Short mmCIF file of C-alpha atoms in Angstrom, two decimals:
data_model
loop_
_atom_site.label_atom_id
_atom_site.label_comp_id
_atom_site.label_asym_id
_atom_site.label_seq_id
_atom_site.Cartn_x
_atom_site.Cartn_y
_atom_site.Cartn_z
CA UNK A 9 5.94 -16.58 13.64
CA UNK A 10 8.98 -16.13 11.47
CA UNK A 11 8.94 -12.43 12.22
CA UNK A 12 8.81 -13.16 15.93
CA UNK A 13 11.81 -15.46 15.57
CA UNK A 14 13.71 -12.76 13.74
CA UNK A 15 12.73 -10.23 16.37
CA UNK A 16 13.93 -12.48 19.18
CA UNK A 17 17.34 -12.65 17.52
CA UNK A 18 17.63 -8.90 17.94
CA UNK A 19 19.18 -8.13 21.38
CA UNK A 20 17.67 -4.65 21.45
CA UNK A 21 14.21 -6.14 20.96
CA UNK A 22 14.72 -8.60 23.80
CA UNK A 23 15.95 -5.80 26.03
CA UNK A 24 13.15 -3.38 25.08
CA UNK A 25 10.34 -5.88 25.34
CA UNK A 26 11.76 -7.25 28.60
CA UNK A 27 11.88 -3.82 30.17
CA UNK A 28 8.41 -3.00 28.89
CA UNK A 29 6.90 -6.27 30.13
CA UNK A 30 8.54 -5.63 33.49
CA UNK A 31 6.88 -2.23 33.86
CA UNK A 32 3.53 -3.52 32.60
CA UNK A 33 3.92 -6.46 34.97
CA UNK A 34 4.44 -4.07 37.86
CA UNK A 35 1.21 -2.27 36.99
CA UNK A 36 -0.79 -5.47 36.58
CA UNK A 37 0.65 -7.81 39.19
CA UNK A 38 1.84 -5.15 41.65
CA UNK A 39 -1.47 -5.11 43.55
CA UNK A 40 -1.22 -8.88 44.10
CA UNK A 41 2.34 -8.73 45.39
CA UNK A 42 2.21 -5.61 47.54
CA UNK A 43 -0.71 -4.37 49.58
CA UNK A 44 -1.99 -1.22 47.94
CA UNK A 45 -3.12 1.48 50.29
CA UNK A 46 -3.22 5.09 49.13
CA UNK A 47 -4.70 6.47 52.35
CA UNK A 48 -2.72 8.90 54.53
CA UNK A 49 -1.73 6.49 57.26
CA UNK A 50 1.96 7.29 57.65
CA UNK A 51 3.98 10.34 58.66
CA UNK A 52 4.55 12.99 55.97
CA UNK A 53 7.69 12.09 54.07
CA UNK A 54 8.31 9.11 56.27
CA UNK A 55 11.64 7.49 55.46
CA UNK A 56 11.76 4.22 53.60
CA UNK A 57 12.03 1.35 55.97
CA UNK A 58 10.43 -1.87 57.06
CA UNK A 59 6.93 -2.25 55.63
CA UNK A 60 7.31 0.99 53.70
CA UNK A 61 9.75 0.11 50.95
CA UNK A 62 9.76 3.52 49.27
CA UNK A 63 8.69 5.70 52.16
CA UNK A 64 5.68 8.02 52.16
CA UNK A 65 4.77 11.25 50.38
CA UNK A 66 3.90 14.64 51.85
CA UNK A 67 0.50 13.40 52.98
CA UNK A 68 1.86 10.21 54.46
CA UNK A 69 0.62 7.94 51.64
CA UNK A 70 2.60 4.82 50.86
CA UNK A 71 4.85 5.71 47.91
CA UNK A 72 4.97 2.21 46.40
CA UNK A 73 1.16 2.03 46.31
CA UNK A 74 1.07 5.47 44.71
CA UNK A 75 3.59 4.41 42.09
CA UNK A 76 1.75 1.25 41.14
CA UNK A 77 -1.61 2.99 40.75
CA UNK A 78 0.04 5.94 39.02
CA UNK A 79 1.83 3.64 36.59
CA UNK A 80 -1.45 1.94 35.72
CA UNK A 81 -3.12 5.28 35.03
CA UNK A 82 -0.18 6.59 33.01
CA UNK A 83 -0.14 3.47 30.87
CA UNK A 84 -3.88 3.78 30.38
CA UNK A 85 -3.52 7.39 29.19
CA UNK A 86 -0.62 6.43 26.94
CA UNK A 87 -2.43 3.52 25.28
CA UNK A 88 -5.68 5.39 24.88
CA UNK A 89 -3.96 8.46 23.42
CA UNK A 90 -1.82 6.25 21.19
CA UNK A 91 -4.84 4.31 19.95
CA UNK A 92 -6.79 7.48 19.17
CA UNK A 93 -3.87 9.18 17.43
CA UNK A 94 -2.86 6.11 15.42
CA UNK A 95 -6.41 5.24 14.35
CA UNK A 96 -7.28 8.78 13.34
CA UNK A 97 -3.94 9.33 11.64
CA UNK A 98 -4.05 6.04 9.76
CA UNK A 99 -7.61 6.44 8.54
CA UNK A 100 -7.04 9.99 7.30
CA UNK A 101 -3.64 9.17 5.84
CA UNK A 102 -4.72 6.05 3.97
CA UNK A 103 -7.83 7.71 2.61
CA UNK A 104 -6.07 10.91 1.54
CA UNK A 105 -3.17 9.04 0.04
CA UNK A 106 -5.33 6.67 -1.97
CA UNK A 107 -8.10 9.01 -3.08
CA UNK A 108 -5.95 12.01 -3.94
CA UNK A 109 -7.60 15.03 -5.50
CA UNK A 110 -9.39 17.75 -3.59
CA UNK A 111 -10.05 15.58 -0.52
CA UNK A 112 -6.36 14.88 -0.24
CA UNK A 113 -5.64 18.60 -0.49
CA UNK A 114 -8.11 19.39 2.27
CA UNK A 115 -6.84 16.67 4.61
CA UNK A 116 -3.30 17.75 3.86
CA UNK A 117 -4.07 21.36 4.65
CA UNK A 118 -5.74 20.51 7.94
CA UNK A 119 -2.87 18.20 8.85
CA UNK A 120 -0.30 20.88 8.12
CA UNK A 121 -2.30 23.41 10.10
CA UNK A 122 -2.51 21.16 13.15
CA UNK A 123 1.12 20.22 12.66
CA UNK A 124 2.47 23.77 12.94
CA UNK A 125 0.42 24.51 16.06
CA UNK A 126 2.60 23.27 18.91
CA UNK A 127 0.42 20.50 20.31
CA UNK A 128 1.76 20.88 23.81
CA UNK A 129 0.56 24.48 23.98
CA UNK A 130 -2.91 23.42 22.86
CA UNK A 131 -2.83 20.68 25.45
CA UNK A 132 -1.88 23.21 28.13
CA UNK A 133 -4.57 25.67 27.10
CA UNK A 134 -7.32 23.08 27.01
CA UNK A 135 -6.25 21.56 30.30
CA UNK A 136 -5.94 24.95 31.97
CA UNK A 137 -9.39 26.01 30.80
CA UNK A 138 -10.97 22.88 32.27
CA UNK A 139 -10.89 23.49 35.99
CA UNK A 140 -13.21 20.66 36.90
CA UNK A 141 -13.58 17.20 35.50
CA UNK A 142 -10.15 16.70 34.04
CA UNK A 143 -10.40 12.95 33.96
CA UNK A 144 -7.80 10.51 32.71
CA UNK A 145 -9.96 9.79 29.67
CA UNK A 146 -10.29 13.45 28.80
CA UNK A 147 -6.54 14.05 29.04
CA UNK A 148 -5.95 10.98 26.85
CA UNK A 149 -8.50 12.22 24.34
CA UNK A 150 -6.88 15.65 24.16
CA UNK A 151 -3.42 14.13 23.70
CA UNK A 152 -4.75 11.79 21.02
CA UNK A 153 -6.48 14.58 19.16
CA UNK A 154 -3.40 16.78 19.08
CA UNK A 155 -0.78 14.22 18.06
CA UNK A 156 -2.31 12.37 15.08
CA UNK A 157 -0.71 14.63 12.48
CA UNK A 158 2.64 12.87 12.06
CA UNK A 159 0.89 9.56 11.59
CA UNK A 160 -1.35 11.04 8.92
CA UNK A 161 1.55 12.53 7.04
CA UNK A 162 3.72 9.47 7.04
CA UNK A 163 0.88 7.04 6.33
CA UNK A 164 -0.31 9.28 3.50
CA UNK A 165 3.16 9.33 1.97
CA UNK A 166 3.46 5.55 2.21
CA UNK A 167 0.01 5.04 0.74
CA UNK A 168 0.55 7.29 -2.24
CA UNK A 169 3.77 5.49 -3.09
CA UNK A 170 1.96 2.14 -2.77
CA UNK A 171 -0.89 3.41 -4.89
CA UNK A 172 1.19 3.37 -8.04
CA UNK A 173 2.13 -0.26 -7.41
CA UNK A 174 0.73 -2.58 -10.01
CA UNK A 175 -1.12 -4.81 -7.53
CA UNK A 176 -3.48 -1.94 -6.77
CA UNK A 177 -4.28 -1.61 -10.47
CA UNK A 178 -4.83 -5.34 -10.64
CA UNK A 179 -7.18 -5.16 -7.67
CA UNK A 180 -9.08 -2.42 -9.46
CA UNK A 181 -9.53 -4.39 -12.67
CA UNK A 182 -10.57 -7.30 -10.45
CA UNK A 183 -13.52 -5.14 -9.47
CA UNK A 184 -12.44 -4.44 -5.88
CA UNK A 185 -14.17 -1.53 -4.16
CA UNK A 186 -12.24 1.34 -2.58
CA UNK A 187 -12.91 -0.15 0.84
CA UNK A 188 -11.56 -3.56 -0.20
CA UNK A 189 -8.50 -1.98 -1.77
CA UNK A 190 -7.76 0.02 1.37
CA UNK A 191 -8.27 -2.87 3.78
CA UNK A 192 -6.97 -5.78 1.71
CA UNK A 193 -4.37 -4.28 -0.55
CA UNK A 194 -2.95 -1.24 1.23
CA UNK A 195 -3.30 -1.66 5.01
CA UNK A 196 -1.53 -5.07 5.20
CA UNK A 197 1.51 -3.49 3.56
CA UNK A 198 1.51 -0.68 6.12
CA UNK A 199 0.72 -2.80 9.17
CA UNK A 200 4.26 -3.17 10.48
CA UNK A 201 4.82 0.53 9.95
CA UNK A 202 1.59 1.47 11.72
CA UNK A 203 2.48 -0.78 14.61
CA UNK A 204 5.78 1.04 15.02
CA UNK A 205 4.01 4.40 14.84
CA UNK A 206 1.61 3.16 17.50
CA UNK A 207 4.45 2.34 19.86
CA UNK A 208 5.90 5.81 19.44
CA UNK A 209 2.49 7.39 19.92
CA UNK A 210 2.00 5.45 23.18
CA UNK A 211 5.41 6.57 24.41
CA UNK A 212 4.76 10.18 23.56
CA UNK A 213 1.29 9.97 25.11
CA UNK A 214 2.85 8.83 28.39
CA UNK A 215 5.44 11.58 28.18
CA UNK A 216 2.90 14.28 27.37
CA UNK A 217 0.65 13.21 30.22
CA UNK A 218 3.59 13.26 32.60
CA UNK A 219 4.59 16.71 31.34
CA UNK A 220 1.24 18.40 31.82
CA UNK A 221 0.63 16.61 35.10
CA UNK A 222 4.01 17.78 36.29
CA UNK A 223 2.83 21.34 35.59
CA UNK A 224 -0.26 20.68 37.69
CA UNK A 225 -2.68 20.45 34.77
CA UNK A 226 -3.04 16.70 34.75
CA UNK A 227 -5.99 14.49 35.56
CA UNK A 228 -7.92 15.67 38.53
CA UNK A 229 -8.45 13.31 41.46
CA UNK A 230 -6.42 10.51 39.92
CA UNK A 231 -2.93 9.40 40.64
CA UNK A 232 -0.54 9.43 37.74
CA UNK A 233 3.23 9.41 37.54
CA UNK A 234 3.19 13.06 36.49
CA UNK A 235 0.93 13.97 39.41
CA UNK A 236 3.34 12.31 41.82
CA UNK A 237 6.15 14.44 40.37
CA UNK A 238 3.97 17.54 40.64
CA UNK A 239 3.21 16.83 44.30
CA UNK A 240 6.89 16.36 44.99
CA UNK A 241 7.71 19.64 43.27
CA UNK A 242 5.00 21.60 45.07
CA UNK A 243 6.00 20.24 48.45
CA UNK A 244 9.69 20.96 48.40
CA UNK A 245 10.76 17.34 48.11
CA UNK A 246 13.90 18.35 46.27
CA UNK A 247 14.91 20.97 48.84
CA UNK A 248 14.32 18.58 51.71
CA UNK A 249 16.30 15.82 50.06
CA UNK A 250 13.28 13.49 49.93
CA UNK A 251 14.56 11.49 46.96
CA UNK A 252 11.90 8.78 47.20
CA UNK A 253 9.20 11.32 46.34
CA UNK A 254 10.38 11.89 42.78
CA UNK A 255 13.24 9.61 41.74
CA UNK A 256 11.22 6.33 41.52
CA UNK A 257 8.45 8.05 39.53
CA UNK A 258 10.86 9.64 37.07
CA UNK A 259 12.74 6.34 36.74
CA UNK A 260 9.48 4.59 35.86
CA UNK A 261 8.55 7.17 33.21
CA UNK A 262 12.03 6.98 31.74
CA UNK A 263 12.06 3.19 31.63
CA UNK A 264 8.65 2.87 29.95
CA UNK A 265 9.43 5.46 27.30
CA UNK A 266 12.95 4.15 26.80
CA UNK A 267 11.70 0.57 26.44
CA UNK A 268 9.09 1.62 23.88
CA UNK A 269 11.61 3.57 21.83
CA UNK A 270 14.03 0.64 21.95
CA UNK A 271 11.26 -1.69 20.78
CA UNK A 272 10.50 0.63 17.90
CA UNK A 273 14.10 0.85 16.76
CA UNK A 274 14.63 -2.90 16.99
CA UNK A 275 11.48 -3.57 14.96
CA UNK A 276 12.58 -1.17 12.28
CA UNK A 277 15.61 -3.36 11.73
CA UNK A 278 13.48 -6.48 11.26
CA UNK A 279 10.53 -5.05 9.31
CA UNK A 280 12.77 -3.11 6.97
CA UNK A 281 15.42 -5.58 5.84
CA UNK A 282 17.39 -2.81 4.14
CA UNK A 283 18.36 -1.58 7.59
CA UNK A 284 19.45 -5.00 8.80
CA UNK A 285 23.06 -5.29 9.75
CA UNK B 2 -11.69 -9.73 -40.05
CA UNK B 3 -12.55 -6.31 -41.49
CA UNK B 4 -16.16 -5.09 -41.41
CA UNK B 5 -16.14 -5.80 -37.71
CA UNK B 6 -17.16 -3.28 -35.09
CA UNK B 7 -14.63 -0.62 -34.20
CA UNK B 8 -13.38 -1.39 -30.70
CA UNK B 9 -11.14 1.54 -29.92
CA UNK B 10 -11.10 4.86 -31.67
CA UNK B 11 -8.88 7.84 -30.94
CA UNK B 12 -9.75 11.21 -32.40
CA UNK B 13 -7.00 13.75 -31.96
CA UNK B 14 -6.31 12.17 -28.55
CA UNK B 15 -4.25 14.44 -26.28
CA UNK B 16 -3.18 13.67 -22.72
CA UNK B 17 -1.39 16.20 -20.56
CA UNK B 18 0.00 15.75 -17.06
CA UNK B 19 0.68 18.57 -14.65
CA UNK B 20 0.27 22.20 -15.57
CA UNK B 21 2.27 25.39 -16.04
CA UNK B 22 6.00 24.80 -16.09
CA UNK B 23 5.71 21.12 -15.28
CA UNK B 24 3.27 20.48 -18.11
CA UNK B 25 4.09 17.26 -19.86
CA UNK B 26 2.23 16.19 -22.94
CA UNK B 27 2.27 12.42 -23.12
CA UNK B 28 -0.04 11.97 -26.10
CA UNK B 29 0.09 14.61 -28.79
CA UNK B 30 -2.98 14.10 -30.92
CA UNK B 31 -3.35 10.44 -31.81
CA UNK B 32 -5.77 9.27 -34.50
CA UNK B 33 -6.43 5.58 -34.91
CA UNK B 34 -9.06 2.88 -35.14
CA UNK B 35 -8.81 -0.68 -33.87
CA UNK B 36 -11.38 -3.16 -35.12
CA UNK B 37 -12.83 -6.15 -33.31
CA UNK B 38 -10.75 -9.29 -33.65
CA UNK B 39 -7.63 -7.44 -34.69
CA UNK B 40 -4.22 -7.92 -33.17
CA UNK B 41 -2.51 -4.57 -33.00
CA UNK B 42 0.94 -4.01 -31.59
CA UNK B 43 2.11 -0.68 -30.29
CA UNK B 44 5.85 -0.47 -30.79
CA UNK B 45 8.01 2.30 -29.51
CA UNK B 46 10.96 3.18 -27.34
CA UNK B 47 10.78 4.04 -23.65
CA UNK B 48 8.64 7.03 -22.63
CA UNK B 49 7.07 7.32 -26.08
CA UNK B 50 3.52 7.28 -24.69
CA UNK B 51 2.53 3.70 -25.42
CA UNK B 52 1.79 2.83 -21.80
CA UNK B 53 -0.24 6.01 -21.36
CA UNK B 54 -2.27 4.99 -24.39
CA UNK B 55 -2.72 1.55 -22.82
CA UNK B 56 -4.03 3.18 -19.64
CA UNK B 57 -6.62 5.01 -21.72
CA UNK B 58 -7.66 1.72 -23.24
CA UNK B 59 -8.10 0.28 -19.75
CA UNK B 60 -10.12 3.24 -18.60
CA UNK B 61 -7.56 4.32 -15.99
CA UNK B 62 -7.02 7.67 -17.67
CA UNK B 63 -9.30 10.06 -19.49
CA UNK B 64 -8.05 12.22 -22.35
CA UNK B 65 -7.33 15.91 -21.77
CA UNK B 66 -8.45 16.86 -25.27
CA UNK B 67 -9.88 14.97 -28.15
CA UNK B 68 -11.94 11.83 -27.90
CA UNK B 69 -11.24 8.28 -26.95
CA UNK B 70 -14.07 5.89 -27.71
CA UNK B 71 -14.73 2.27 -26.86
CA UNK B 72 -17.31 0.75 -29.20
CA UNK B 73 -18.28 4.26 -30.21
CA UNK B 74 -18.87 5.45 -26.65
CA UNK B 75 -16.80 7.27 -24.08
CA UNK B 76 -15.69 5.18 -21.12
CA UNK B 77 -17.75 6.38 -18.17
CA UNK B 78 -18.09 3.41 -15.84
CA UNK B 79 -14.81 1.62 -15.25
CA UNK B 80 -16.40 -1.53 -13.92
CA UNK B 81 -18.62 -1.81 -17.02
CA UNK B 82 -15.53 -1.37 -19.12
CA UNK B 83 -13.60 -4.08 -17.28
CA UNK B 84 -16.29 -6.66 -18.01
CA UNK B 85 -14.82 -6.73 -21.51
CA UNK B 86 -11.35 -5.24 -21.34
CA UNK B 87 -8.65 -6.80 -19.19
CA UNK B 88 -4.91 -6.19 -18.93
CA UNK B 89 -1.70 -8.06 -18.48
CA UNK B 90 0.60 -5.77 -16.57
CA UNK B 91 4.21 -5.03 -17.30
CA UNK B 92 5.80 -5.69 -13.93
CA UNK B 93 4.86 -9.15 -12.64
CA UNK B 94 6.80 -8.67 -9.38
CA UNK B 95 4.50 -5.97 -8.07
CA UNK B 96 1.34 -7.20 -9.76
CA UNK B 97 0.15 -9.47 -6.97
CA UNK B 98 -0.65 -8.71 -3.36
CA UNK B 99 1.99 -10.55 -1.35
CA UNK B 100 -0.33 -11.16 1.59
CA UNK B 101 -2.67 -13.51 -0.25
CA UNK B 102 -2.03 -16.71 -2.15
CA UNK B 103 -1.92 -16.61 -5.93
CA UNK B 104 -4.88 -18.96 -6.11
CA UNK B 105 -7.04 -16.67 -3.95
CA UNK B 106 -6.14 -13.70 -6.10
CA UNK B 107 -6.87 -15.51 -9.33
CA UNK B 108 -10.25 -16.51 -7.98
CA UNK B 109 -10.84 -12.95 -6.75
CA UNK B 110 -10.48 -11.77 -10.34
CA UNK B 111 -13.96 -13.05 -11.04
CA UNK B 112 -15.32 -10.39 -8.67
CA UNK B 113 -15.18 -7.97 -11.56
CA UNK B 114 -18.16 -9.65 -13.19
CA UNK B 115 -21.61 -8.50 -12.23
CA UNK B 116 -22.69 -12.12 -12.59
CA UNK B 117 -20.03 -14.13 -10.81
CA UNK B 118 -19.84 -17.79 -11.86
CA UNK B 119 -20.34 -20.45 -9.21
CA UNK B 120 -17.47 -21.46 -6.94
CA UNK B 121 -16.96 -24.77 -8.68
CA UNK B 122 -16.87 -23.13 -12.08
CA UNK B 123 -14.40 -20.50 -10.91
CA UNK B 124 -12.16 -23.26 -9.58
CA UNK B 125 -12.38 -25.20 -12.80
CA UNK B 126 -11.67 -22.17 -14.97
CA UNK B 127 -8.65 -21.27 -12.86
CA UNK B 128 -7.37 -24.86 -13.05
CA UNK B 129 -7.77 -24.90 -16.84
CA UNK B 130 -6.06 -21.54 -17.15
CA UNK B 131 -3.12 -22.73 -15.06
CA UNK B 132 -2.73 -25.82 -17.23
CA UNK B 133 -2.79 -23.56 -20.27
CA UNK B 134 0.30 -21.74 -19.03
CA UNK B 135 2.10 -25.00 -18.21
CA UNK B 136 1.61 -24.87 -14.46
CA UNK B 137 0.15 -27.78 -12.53
CA UNK B 138 -2.59 -26.41 -10.24
CA UNK B 139 -1.30 -28.62 -7.42
CA UNK B 140 2.12 -26.95 -7.62
CA UNK B 141 0.51 -23.64 -6.79
CA UNK B 142 -1.39 -24.81 -3.71
CA UNK B 143 -0.81 -22.34 -0.87
CA UNK B 144 1.89 -20.47 -2.77
CA UNK B 145 2.38 -16.77 -2.21
CA UNK B 146 3.55 -14.41 -4.96
CA UNK B 147 7.03 -13.94 -3.48
CA UNK B 148 7.65 -17.68 -3.74
CA UNK B 149 7.48 -17.56 -7.54
CA UNK B 150 9.98 -16.33 -10.10
CA UNK B 151 9.34 -13.40 -12.40
CA UNK B 152 8.52 -15.65 -15.31
CA UNK B 153 6.11 -17.72 -13.26
CA UNK B 154 4.34 -14.60 -12.04
CA UNK B 155 4.00 -13.37 -15.59
CA UNK B 156 2.40 -16.70 -16.43
CA UNK B 157 0.01 -16.18 -13.52
CA UNK B 158 -1.04 -12.86 -15.05
CA UNK B 159 -1.63 -14.70 -18.32
CA UNK B 160 -3.53 -17.43 -16.50
CA UNK B 161 -5.77 -14.72 -15.14
CA UNK B 162 -6.64 -13.71 -18.70
CA UNK B 163 -7.17 -17.31 -19.76
CA UNK B 164 -9.56 -17.74 -16.85
CA UNK B 165 -11.48 -14.51 -17.36
CA UNK B 166 -11.65 -14.75 -21.17
CA UNK B 167 -12.11 -11.02 -21.82
CA UNK B 168 -13.20 -9.67 -25.19
CA UNK B 169 -10.29 -7.26 -25.38
CA UNK B 170 -6.82 -7.85 -23.99
CA UNK B 171 -4.27 -5.14 -23.36
CA UNK B 172 -0.92 -6.88 -22.94
CA UNK B 173 1.85 -4.58 -21.76
CA UNK B 174 5.17 -6.44 -22.31
CA UNK B 175 3.30 -9.62 -21.52
CA UNK B 176 6.00 -12.11 -22.40
CA UNK B 177 9.14 -10.17 -21.52
CA UNK B 178 10.14 -12.48 -18.68
CA UNK B 179 9.38 -15.97 -19.93
CA UNK B 180 11.78 -18.12 -21.86
CA UNK B 181 11.47 -18.50 -25.61
CA UNK B 182 9.83 -21.92 -25.45
CA UNK B 183 7.13 -20.87 -23.01
CA UNK B 184 6.69 -17.65 -24.96
CA UNK B 185 5.86 -19.55 -28.13
CA UNK B 186 3.43 -21.73 -26.18
CA UNK B 187 1.73 -18.76 -24.64
CA UNK B 188 1.43 -16.93 -27.92
CA UNK B 189 -0.02 -20.05 -29.53
CA UNK B 190 -2.54 -20.37 -26.74
CA UNK B 191 -3.43 -16.68 -26.95
CA UNK B 192 -4.02 -17.11 -30.68
CA UNK B 193 -6.27 -20.09 -29.98
CA UNK B 194 -8.21 -18.07 -27.42
CA UNK B 195 -8.43 -15.23 -29.90
CA UNK B 196 -9.94 -17.52 -32.54
CA UNK B 197 -12.37 -18.93 -30.03
CA UNK B 198 -13.60 -15.62 -28.64
CA UNK B 199 -12.82 -13.34 -31.56
CA UNK B 200 -10.72 -11.50 -28.99
CA UNK B 201 -9.09 -8.19 -29.82
CA UNK B 202 -5.52 -8.06 -28.59
CA UNK B 203 -3.38 -4.97 -28.14
CA UNK B 204 0.25 -5.87 -27.55
CA UNK B 205 2.61 -3.24 -26.26
CA UNK B 206 6.28 -3.90 -26.77
CA UNK B 207 9.54 -2.41 -27.87
CA UNK B 208 10.46 -5.60 -29.68
CA UNK B 209 9.40 -5.07 -33.28
CA UNK B 210 10.44 -8.64 -34.06
CA UNK B 211 7.74 -10.05 -31.78
CA UNK B 212 5.29 -7.51 -33.17
CA UNK B 213 6.04 -8.71 -36.70
CA UNK B 214 5.39 -12.30 -35.72
CA UNK B 215 1.99 -11.86 -34.07
CA UNK B 216 0.23 -8.73 -35.32
CA UNK B 217 -2.31 -7.86 -37.96
CA UNK B 218 -1.25 -4.25 -37.75
CA UNK B 219 1.62 -2.42 -36.16
CA UNK B 220 1.50 1.12 -34.78
CA UNK B 221 4.86 2.80 -34.38
CA UNK B 222 4.59 5.23 -31.49
CA UNK B 223 7.11 7.97 -30.98
CA UNK B 224 6.99 11.09 -28.83
CA UNK B 225 3.27 10.83 -28.16
CA UNK B 226 2.25 10.30 -31.76
CA UNK B 227 1.51 7.34 -33.96
CA UNK B 228 4.00 8.03 -36.70
CA UNK B 229 3.35 4.97 -38.73
CA UNK B 230 0.68 2.30 -38.94
CA UNK B 231 0.26 -0.58 -41.25
CA UNK B 232 0.54 -4.31 -41.68
CA UNK B 233 3.72 -5.92 -40.38
CA UNK B 234 5.10 -6.27 -43.88
CA UNK B 235 4.41 -2.66 -44.77
CA UNK B 236 6.12 -1.44 -41.63
CA UNK B 237 9.01 -3.88 -41.67
CA UNK B 238 9.82 -3.88 -45.35
CA UNK B 239 9.07 -0.31 -46.36
CA UNK B 240 9.63 1.76 -43.26
CA UNK B 241 8.69 5.37 -43.88
CA UNK B 242 10.34 7.04 -40.94
CA UNK B 243 13.77 7.13 -39.36
CA UNK B 244 12.39 5.92 -36.04
CA UNK B 245 10.98 2.78 -37.62
CA UNK B 246 14.22 2.09 -39.43
CA UNK B 247 16.02 2.54 -36.14
CA UNK B 248 13.69 0.09 -34.39
CA UNK B 249 14.17 -2.40 -37.21
CA UNK B 250 17.93 -2.09 -37.00
CA UNK B 251 17.79 -2.96 -33.34
CA UNK B 252 16.21 -6.38 -33.88
CA UNK B 253 18.66 -9.04 -32.76
CA UNK B 254 20.23 -10.64 -35.81
CA UNK B 255 18.55 -13.96 -35.18
CA UNK B 256 15.19 -12.53 -36.30
CA UNK B 257 16.48 -10.64 -39.31
CA UNK B 258 17.03 -13.25 -41.99
CA UNK B 259 13.57 -14.55 -41.30
CA UNK B 260 11.89 -11.22 -42.03
CA UNK B 261 14.04 -10.64 -45.10
CA UNK B 262 13.44 -14.14 -46.38
CA UNK B 263 9.72 -13.75 -45.97
CA UNK B 264 9.97 -10.39 -47.67
CA UNK B 265 11.72 -11.91 -50.67
CA UNK B 266 9.22 -14.67 -50.93
CA UNK B 267 6.43 -12.22 -51.52
#
């Protein structure tokens, strides 16, 4: 509660969370406010006008409907990828950092290996090799499995510095098991940090999905913000001056990612009092 | 007091950290015996190896070379070891988990025992222990570690010992942060507990004055070796090494006449 009060005093937090809630709100409540219809019922690239607030795309589908469903899917991919990456990274990092020894060395080596392989290239290769069945879930899984490394590294570093703290020794002489120490005596100290990492992972998940979808390797058969951009690119929207085919989608991506990054920065100031102005 | 079982024994105890160029030898061949019921104080300057020795006694570290025995056996199972041997840590500020109340953590201490006492007994023992360190149990209700001062937290660490009643106590700078009056109280209570349980106490300090007051024997530790051991009077009145003389010189003047006077009286 006190933390929330402190956070609400931070203007950047209010701005970031406001913007983020607005975009989430559009994805959740959009279908109740506007009628969603992603069938081709209009003229190709029909101009925005009455009843068609943002015009139509190259197949005559209502752009606003496309955006709302695309936003929902993009957020889904972002959250799923972020959850996978944060969970995996935290578990490996906490365990390696606390246990040390040969297991730490192995986890460290694997992390460093995955870290130096550019994850986006892996993402491209996997996506390109899967012609059929590129579902939203699969794309999210691939993103999650290629971006956990930074979390592991930073969580591991934080854990090993916590490990030498005396309260861990006290927990040990109190007879606490490794599991209890990790969950009761290490994770609570890292929670605010992990939450911030999660936000960044969600943002980068959304960005990565948009990037590969933009290249035409995104989820098959589903609408996502990146797919909308890809359609616009393939169908000469830029050359024809059809701004409504790509500007709203790119604005949405930018505002989600920007709001998440702003949230992260504002939280850093509250959770880490040394950075407070 | 003599003729008791030997609690700790070090035979040419060596502990090294790192390897190659970064090799650091913390303990350079220590030989000593500590008997049951004794109060031994390890005195030495910073980074002399006394805390590393304490970690061996707690079973946190194993020797690189040589032998370190507890009741004639090597320490293999830490949990077994902690049934008997419990510490008071040096830094009270980081000794408690700040996400749980002090009370909860004191009661959690009993988890170390294979046979945990009943809830009511745990509560009673914690209450008694708190009273022993001059803290009203009601004052502590719902308090988190960061709401207490350094001295109070140190008393909580002591209360933990009073509640657990271990057979061996390793006290690393246990009274560095409490005021003189409370310190005397705590020492008195520790002595009472010692009589009651025939507890062995290992104090670790750089204050030779305190060591003189409480110990049966004093070990002077310097550069990873025990350079001198003996009764307080032997060490304080006929120091054999320069390091000991140096440590004695550094006692605040207020202690000095007392030692000298006692020395003359003998």
